[in-house]
mmCIF file of C-alpha atoms and ligand atoms in Angstrom:
data_model
loop_
_atom_site.group_PDB
_atom_site.id
_atom_site.type_symbol
_atom_site.label_atom_id
_atom_site.label_comp_id
_atom_site.label_asym_id
_atom_site.label_seq_id
_atom_site.Cartn_x
_atom_site.Cartn_y
_atom_site.Cartn_z
ATOM 1 C CA UNK C 18 73.136 139.622 95.557
ATOM 2 C CA UNK C 19 75.798 140.641 98.309
ATOM 3 C CA UNK C 20 77.239 144.171 96.860
ATOM 4 C CA UNK C 21 81.137 143.587 96.874
ATOM 5 C CA UNK C 22 81.483 147.446 98.279
ATOM 6 C CA UNK C 23 84.945 148.338 98.382
ATOM 7 C CA UNK C 24 87.957 146.312 97.695
ATOM 8 C CA UNK C 25 91.549 147.527 98.344
ATOM 9 C CA UNK C 26 94.284 147.100 96.007
ATOM 10 C CA UNK C 27 96.848 146.188 99.150
ATOM 11 C CA UNK C 28 94.234 143.154 100.070
ATOM 12 C CA UNK C 29 94.651 141.520 96.669
ATOM 13 C CA UNK C 30 97.268 139.133 95.364
ATOM 14 C CA UNK C 31 100.672 140.721 94.176
ATOM 15 C CA UNK C 32 101.144 140.699 90.311
ATOM 16 C CA UNK C 33 104.885 139.146 89.768
ATOM 17 C CA UNK C 34 107.005 141.659 88.694
ATOM 18 C CA UNK C 35 110.796 139.719 89.235
ATOM 19 C CA UNK C 36 113.540 142.055 91.331
ATOM 20 C CA UNK C 37 111.495 145.039 92.828
ATOM 21 C CA UNK C 38 114.080 147.432 92.198
ATOM 22 C CA UNK C 39 114.742 150.403 89.354
ATOM 23 C CA UNK C 40 112.164 152.137 87.615
ATOM 24 C CA UNK C 41 109.136 149.745 88.194
ATOM 25 C CA UNK C 42 109.725 150.372 92.161
ATOM 26 C CA UNK C 43 109.922 154.115 92.033
ATOM 27 C CA UNK C 44 106.707 154.500 89.597
ATOM 28 C CA UNK C 45 104.806 152.132 92.288
ATOM 29 C CA UNK C 46 106.030 153.867 95.070
ATOM 30 C CA UNK C 47 105.593 157.325 93.869
ATOM 31 C CA UNK C 48 102.377 156.747 92.535
ATOM 32 C CA UNK C 49 100.607 154.849 95.565
ATOM 33 C CA UNK C 50 99.035 158.002 96.830
ATOM 34 C CA UNK C 51 97.592 158.493 92.842
ATOM 35 C CA UNK C 52 96.397 154.935 92.750
ATOM 36 C CA UNK C 53 94.508 155.259 96.195
ATOM 37 C CA UNK C 54 93.409 158.424 95.038
ATOM 38 C CA UNK C 55 91.623 157.332 91.696
ATOM 39 C CA UNK C 56 90.503 153.711 93.544
ATOM 40 C CA UNK C 57 88.426 156.420 96.040
ATOM 41 C CA UNK C 58 87.043 158.806 93.842
ATOM 42 C CA UNK C 59 85.877 156.070 90.943
ATOM 43 C CA UNK C 60 84.427 153.986 93.841
ATOM 44 C CA UNK C 61 84.884 150.484 92.184
ATOM 45 C CA UNK C 62 82.880 148.472 92.487
ATOM 46 C CA UNK C 63 80.427 149.542 94.810
ATOM 47 C CA UNK C 64 80.008 152.324 92.569
ATOM 48 C CA UNK C 65 78.637 149.998 90.181
ATOM 49 C CA UNK C 66 74.839 149.145 91.102
ATOM 50 C CA UNK C 67 72.416 148.760 87.835
ATOM 51 C CA UNK C 68 73.054 147.903 84.013
ATOM 52 C CA UNK C 69 72.737 151.780 83.028
ATOM 53 C CA UNK C 70 75.741 152.540 85.823
ATOM 54 C CA UNK C 71 77.511 149.887 83.940
ATOM 55 C CA UNK C 72 77.303 151.029 80.664
ATOM 56 C CA UNK C 73 77.813 154.543 81.701
ATOM 57 C CA UNK C 74 81.320 153.496 83.373
ATOM 58 C CA UNK C 75 82.309 151.842 79.824
ATOM 59 C CA UNK C 76 81.324 154.431 77.584
ATOM 60 C CA UNK C 77 83.621 156.699 79.811
ATOM 61 C CA UNK C 78 86.671 153.987 80.056
ATOM 62 C CA UNK C 79 86.349 153.576 76.226
ATOM 63 C CA UNK C 80 86.532 157.435 75.201
ATOM 64 C CA UNK C 81 89.518 157.114 77.833
ATOM 65 C CA UNK C 82 91.304 154.538 76.775
ATOM 66 C CA UNK C 83 91.015 154.919 72.735
ATOM 67 C CA UNK C 84 92.226 158.467 73.669
ATOM 68 C CA UNK C 85 95.531 156.849 74.888
ATOM 69 C CA UNK C 86 95.716 154.407 72.428
ATOM 70 C CA UNK C 87 95.808 157.279 69.341
ATOM 71 C CA UNK C 88 98.452 159.127 71.777
ATOM 72 C CA UNK C 89 100.681 155.855 72.244
ATOM 73 C CA UNK C 90 100.788 155.323 68.841
ATOM 74 C CA UNK C 91 102.306 158.639 67.725
ATOM 75 C CA UNK C 92 104.931 157.731 64.900
ATOM 76 C CA UNK C 93 107.991 159.141 66.446
ATOM 77 C CA UNK C 94 107.458 156.895 69.164
ATOM 78 C CA UNK C 95 107.566 153.721 67.026
ATOM 79 C CA UNK C 96 111.503 153.036 67.547
ATOM 80 C CA UNK C 97 111.122 153.416 71.453
ATOM 81 C CA UNK C 98 108.828 150.861 71.978
ATOM 82 C CA UNK C 99 110.411 148.244 69.139
ATOM 83 C CA UNK C 100 113.518 149.126 71.213
ATOM 84 C CA UNK C 101 112.051 148.141 74.557
ATOM 85 C CA UNK C 102 110.152 145.252 72.949
ATOM 86 C CA UNK C 103 106.858 146.603 73.579
ATOM 87 C CA UNK C 104 104.025 145.539 71.136
ATOM 88 C CA UNK C 105 101.441 148.145 71.774
ATOM 89 C CA UNK C 106 98.668 146.456 70.035
ATOM 90 C CA UNK C 107 99.010 143.937 72.769
ATOM 91 C CA UNK C 108 98.500 146.472 75.751
ATOM 92 C CA UNK C 109 95.315 147.630 73.959
ATOM 93 C CA UNK C 110 92.005 147.792 75.671
ATOM 94 C CA UNK C 111 89.618 149.318 73.476
ATOM 95 C CA UNK C 112 88.147 146.883 71.615
ATOM 96 C CA UNK C 113 87.647 144.568 74.595
ATOM 97 C CA UNK C 114 85.420 147.461 75.751
ATOM 98 C CA UNK C 115 83.527 147.673 72.551
ATOM 99 C CA UNK C 116 82.937 144.179 72.731
ATOM 100 C CA UNK C 117 81.421 144.302 76.090
ATOM 101 C CA UNK C 118 79.127 147.619 75.102
ATOM 102 C CA UNK C 119 78.035 145.589 71.497
ATOM 103 C CA UNK C 120 77.103 142.762 74.408
ATOM 104 C CA UNK C 121 75.270 145.057 76.205
ATOM 105 C CA UNK C 122 73.393 146.635 73.181
ATOM 106 C CA UNK C 123 74.888 149.728 73.564
ATOM 107 C CA UNK C 124 77.064 152.737 71.392
ATOM 108 C CA UNK C 125 80.534 153.145 71.752
ATOM 109 C CA UNK C 126 81.203 157.234 72.138
ATOM 110 C CA UNK C 127 82.493 158.913 69.412
ATOM 111 C CA UNK C 128 84.320 161.266 71.644
ATOM 112 C CA UNK C 129 88.033 160.324 73.013
ATOM 113 C CA UNK C 130 88.894 161.373 76.777
ATOM 114 C CA UNK C 131 91.159 164.744 76.948
ATOM 115 C CA UNK C 132 94.355 163.370 78.016
ATOM 116 C CA UNK C 133 97.526 165.307 80.396
ATOM 117 C CA UNK C 134 100.576 166.874 78.497
ATOM 118 C CA UNK C 135 102.000 162.993 77.225
ATOM 119 C CA UNK C 136 104.188 164.769 74.632
ATOM 120 C CA UNK C 137 107.517 162.838 74.778
ATOM 121 C CA UNK C 138 108.588 159.060 74.842
ATOM 122 C CA UNK C 139 109.270 159.099 78.420
ATOM 123 C CA UNK C 140 105.693 160.397 79.094
ATOM 124 C CA UNK C 141 104.062 157.743 76.903
ATOM 125 C CA UNK C 142 106.257 155.066 78.671
ATOM 126 C CA UNK C 143 104.630 156.136 82.194
ATOM 127 C CA UNK C 144 101.509 156.497 80.521
ATOM 128 C CA UNK C 145 101.351 153.039 79.300
ATOM 129 C CA UNK C 146 102.509 151.905 83.238
ATOM 130 C CA UNK C 147 98.825 153.334 84.277
ATOM 131 C CA UNK C 148 96.618 151.580 81.771
ATOM 132 C CA UNK C 149 98.424 148.269 81.872
ATOM 133 C CA UNK C 150 98.649 148.329 85.687
ATOM 134 C CA UNK C 151 95.258 149.311 85.763
ATOM 135 C CA UNK C 152 94.301 146.224 84.103
ATOM 136 C CA UNK C 153 95.602 143.925 87.718
ATOM 137 C CA UNK C 154 93.107 145.435 89.409
ATOM 138 C CA UNK C 155 90.737 145.172 87.159
ATOM 139 C CA UNK C 156 90.291 140.962 87.423
ATOM 140 C CA UNK C 157 89.299 141.864 91.245
ATOM 141 C CA UNK C 158 86.896 144.333 89.394
ATOM 142 C CA UNK C 159 85.520 142.359 86.954
ATOM 143 C CA UNK C 160 83.503 139.315 89.113
ATOM 144 C CA UNK C 161 82.872 142.247 91.901
ATOM 145 C CA UNK C 162 80.646 143.579 89.483
ATOM 146 C CA UNK C 163 79.068 140.691 88.245
ATOM 147 C CA UNK C 164 78.356 139.575 92.126
ATOM 148 C CA UNK C 165 76.315 143.130 92.511
ATOM 149 C CA UNK C 166 74.132 143.607 88.966
ATOM 150 C CA UNK C 167 74.173 140.122 87.651
ATOM 151 C CA UNK C 168 75.800 138.860 84.508
ATOM 152 C CA UNK C 169 77.443 141.179 81.974
ATOM 153 C CA UNK C 170 80.360 140.882 79.673
ATOM 154 C CA UNK C 171 83.259 141.719 82.045
ATOM 155 C CA UNK C 172 86.074 141.008 78.543
ATOM 156 C CA UNK C 173 87.538 144.645 79.734
ATOM 157 C CA UNK C 174 88.101 144.322 82.896
ATOM 158 C CA UNK C 175 88.867 140.369 83.157
ATOM 159 C CA UNK C 176 91.793 141.276 80.080
ATOM 160 C CA UNK C 177 89.896 138.372 78.240
ATOM 161 C CA UNK C 178 92.411 136.850 75.937
ATOM 162 C CA UNK C 179 95.161 138.780 76.997
ATOM 163 C CA UNK C 180 97.494 136.177 78.634
ATOM 164 C CA UNK C 181 97.618 138.073 82.208
ATOM 165 C CA UNK C 182 100.581 138.317 83.206
ATOM 166 C CA UNK C 183 102.145 138.856 79.848
ATOM 167 C CA UNK C 184 101.348 142.040 78.982
ATOM 168 C CA UNK C 185 102.485 143.401 82.495
ATOM 169 C CA UNK C 186 105.737 141.535 82.545
ATOM 170 C CA UNK C 187 106.640 142.853 79.422
ATOM 171 C CA UNK C 188 106.070 146.268 80.611
ATOM 172 C CA UNK C 189 108.007 146.356 83.776
ATOM 173 C CA UNK C 190 110.871 144.380 82.148
ATOM 174 C CA UNK C 191 110.631 148.100 79.388
ATOM 175 C CA UNK C 192 110.648 149.857 82.637
ATOM 176 C CA UNK C 193 113.509 148.544 84.301
ATOM 177 C CA UNK C 194 116.207 148.558 80.956
ATOM 178 C CA UNK C 195 114.933 152.255 80.251
ATOM 179 C CA UNK C 196 115.823 152.922 83.589
ATOM 180 C CA UNK C 197 119.027 151.203 83.917
ATOM 181 C CA UNK C 198 119.920 152.335 80.782
ATOM 182 C CA UNK C 199 119.631 156.172 82.238
ATOM 183 C CA UNK C 200 116.650 156.971 80.263
ATOM 184 C CA UNK C 201 114.563 160.201 81.936
ATOM 185 C CA UNK C 202 112.796 158.379 84.628
ATOM 186 C CA UNK C 203 111.293 162.061 86.067
ATOM 187 C CA UNK C 204 109.511 162.049 83.116
ATOM 188 C CA UNK C 205 108.503 158.851 83.119
ATOM 189 C CA UNK C 206 106.779 159.711 86.476
ATOM 190 C CA UNK C 207 105.598 162.674 85.290
ATOM 191 C CA UNK C 208 103.503 161.235 82.429
ATOM 192 C CA UNK C 209 102.543 158.379 84.545
ATOM 193 C CA UNK C 210 101.163 161.219 87.166
ATOM 194 C CA UNK C 211 99.304 163.282 84.546
ATOM 195 C CA UNK C 212 97.803 160.172 83.274
ATOM 196 C CA UNK C 213 96.021 159.182 86.611
ATOM 197 C CA UNK C 214 94.495 162.744 86.881
ATOM 198 C CA UNK C 215 93.534 162.491 83.143
ATOM 199 C CA UNK C 216 91.549 159.070 84.077
ATOM 200 C CA UNK C 217 90.189 160.473 86.953
ATOM 201 C CA UNK C 218 88.958 163.394 85.375
ATOM 202 C CA UNK C 219 87.564 161.011 82.367
ATOM 203 C CA UNK C 220 85.960 157.963 84.450
ATOM 204 C CA UNK C 221 85.265 159.067 88.287
ATOM 205 C CA UNK C 222 81.881 159.814 88.874
ATOM 206 C CA UNK C 223 81.545 163.342 89.512
ATOM 207 C CA UNK C 224 83.579 165.276 87.035
ATOM 208 C CA UNK C 225 83.291 163.181 84.276
ATOM 209 C CA UNK C 226 81.611 164.245 80.994
ATOM 210 C CA UNK C 227 77.901 162.991 80.751
ATOM 211 C CA UNK C 228 78.145 160.284 78.215
ATOM 212 C CA UNK C 229 76.366 161.083 74.668
ATOM 213 C CA UNK C 230 73.097 158.655 74.412
HETATM 214 C C1 HEM O 328 88.839 151.244 91.813
HETATM 215 C C2 HEM O 328 89.283 149.829 92.127
HETATM 216 C C3 HEM O 328 91.513 149.483 92.463
HETATM 217 C C4 HEM O 328 91.231 148.618 92.381
HETATM 218 C C5 HEM O 328 90.656 147.342 93.297
HETATM 219 C C6 HEM O 328 92.766 148.448 92.343
HETATM 220 C C7 HEM O 328 93.585 146.781 92.394
HETATM 221 C C8 HEM O 328 95.053 146.839 91.948
HETATM 222 C C9 HEM O 328 95.641 145.535 92.028
HETATM 223 C C10 HEM O 328 95.649 144.303 93.335
HETATM 224 C C11 HEM O 328 97.050 146.214 91.756
HETATM 225 C C12 HEM O 328 98.039 144.913 91.758
HETATM 226 C C13 HEM O 328 99.055 145.395 92.970
HETATM 227 C C14 HEM O 328 99.966 144.560 93.296
HETATM 228 O O1 HEM O 328 100.294 143.509 92.145
HETATM 229 O O2 HEM O 328 100.888 144.833 94.024
HETATM 230 C C15 HEM O 328 96.751 147.300 91.103
HETATM 231 C C16 HEM O 328 98.129 147.488 90.638
HETATM 232 C C17 HEM O 328 97.815 148.618 89.949
HETATM 233 N N1 HEM O 328 96.247 149.756 89.490
HETATM 234 FE FE1 HEM O 328 95.119 149.248 90.321
HETATM 235 N N2 HEM O 328 92.970 149.154 91.183
HETATM 236 C C18 HEM O 328 92.332 150.136 90.745
HETATM 237 C C19 HEM O 328 91.834 151.017 90.389
HETATM 238 C C20 HEM O 328 93.142 151.519 89.566
HETATM 239 C C21 HEM O 328 92.953 152.497 88.808
HETATM 240 C C22 HEM O 328 91.573 153.307 88.498
HETATM 241 C C23 HEM O 328 94.235 153.111 88.050
HETATM 242 C C24 HEM O 328 94.284 153.610 87.010
HETATM 243 C C25 HEM O 328 93.680 154.705 86.311
HETATM 244 C C26 HEM O 328 95.082 151.804 88.580
HETATM 245 C C27 HEM O 328 96.170 151.737 87.826
HETATM 246 C C28 HEM O 328 96.947 150.603 88.408
HETATM 247 C C29 HEM O 328 98.583 150.283 88.661
HETATM 248 C C30 HEM O 328 99.150 151.258 87.529
HETATM 249 C C31 HEM O 328 99.184 149.318 89.147
HETATM 250 C C32 HEM O 328 100.536 148.870 89.147
HETATM 251 C C33 HEM O 328 101.012 149.510 90.657
HETATM 252 C C34 HEM O 328 102.406 148.884 90.814
HETATM 253 O O3 HEM O 328 103.181 149.203 90.238
HETATM 254 O O4 HEM O 328 102.896 147.499 91.164
HETATM 255 N N3 HEM O 328 94.433 151.094 89.703
HETATM 256 N N4 HEM O 328 95.720 147.732 91.385
#
């Protein structure tokens, strides 16, 4: 079975984003080096060479995504999401992780990840940019993992049932509107940067916490 060692984001098809100006373009530009860093430190998809390694990866991702979903659902921010037309449920993916783990006969870890300082609505918007953006690469990573380790459930990576690219499009429209209305763009970028780093600490193989069996 051919091992798909490395896939680089810049080789992949571009995600739709309408006119590329405004806050979405700033986010992309100012977090590009962190994107490359997490790509390198996770080593995906080549770092998954067995079913057991795949289960460990999904358990760590579940710890991260469930922590993010709990934080973004903070009641103080509900009005902010509604005003920007963001439906948080549509952006959540921890359920897909739990389903994949269930099909693999594995436990869903109880301990959520430790997130960086996402303590403002602009910071939360930056955090959502990272988690929703990461689904774009997932559509490449899922098939590559199956090409290496055989038939495994990849509902999470392939965003099963999420009507791609609607969630991404809805988010880039909300980001553009937030920026155009004079929202705190620096705080959005700060939230995105600390979320990339929290992801790396939780998921990238070397420093990620061991998962309880
Ligand atoms: C490890 C392998 C990865 C691959 C192969 C990958 C690949 C991709 C691809 C193909 C895109 C779309 C690029 C475009 O439309 O121009 C993308 C976008 C994105 N990815 Fe990744 N990705 C990976 C990991 C990650 C991780 C771990 C995260 C976050 C934790 C992440 C966050 C993002 C974000 C935020 C975007 C949107 C960038 C934008 O503003 O257009 N990616 N990625």
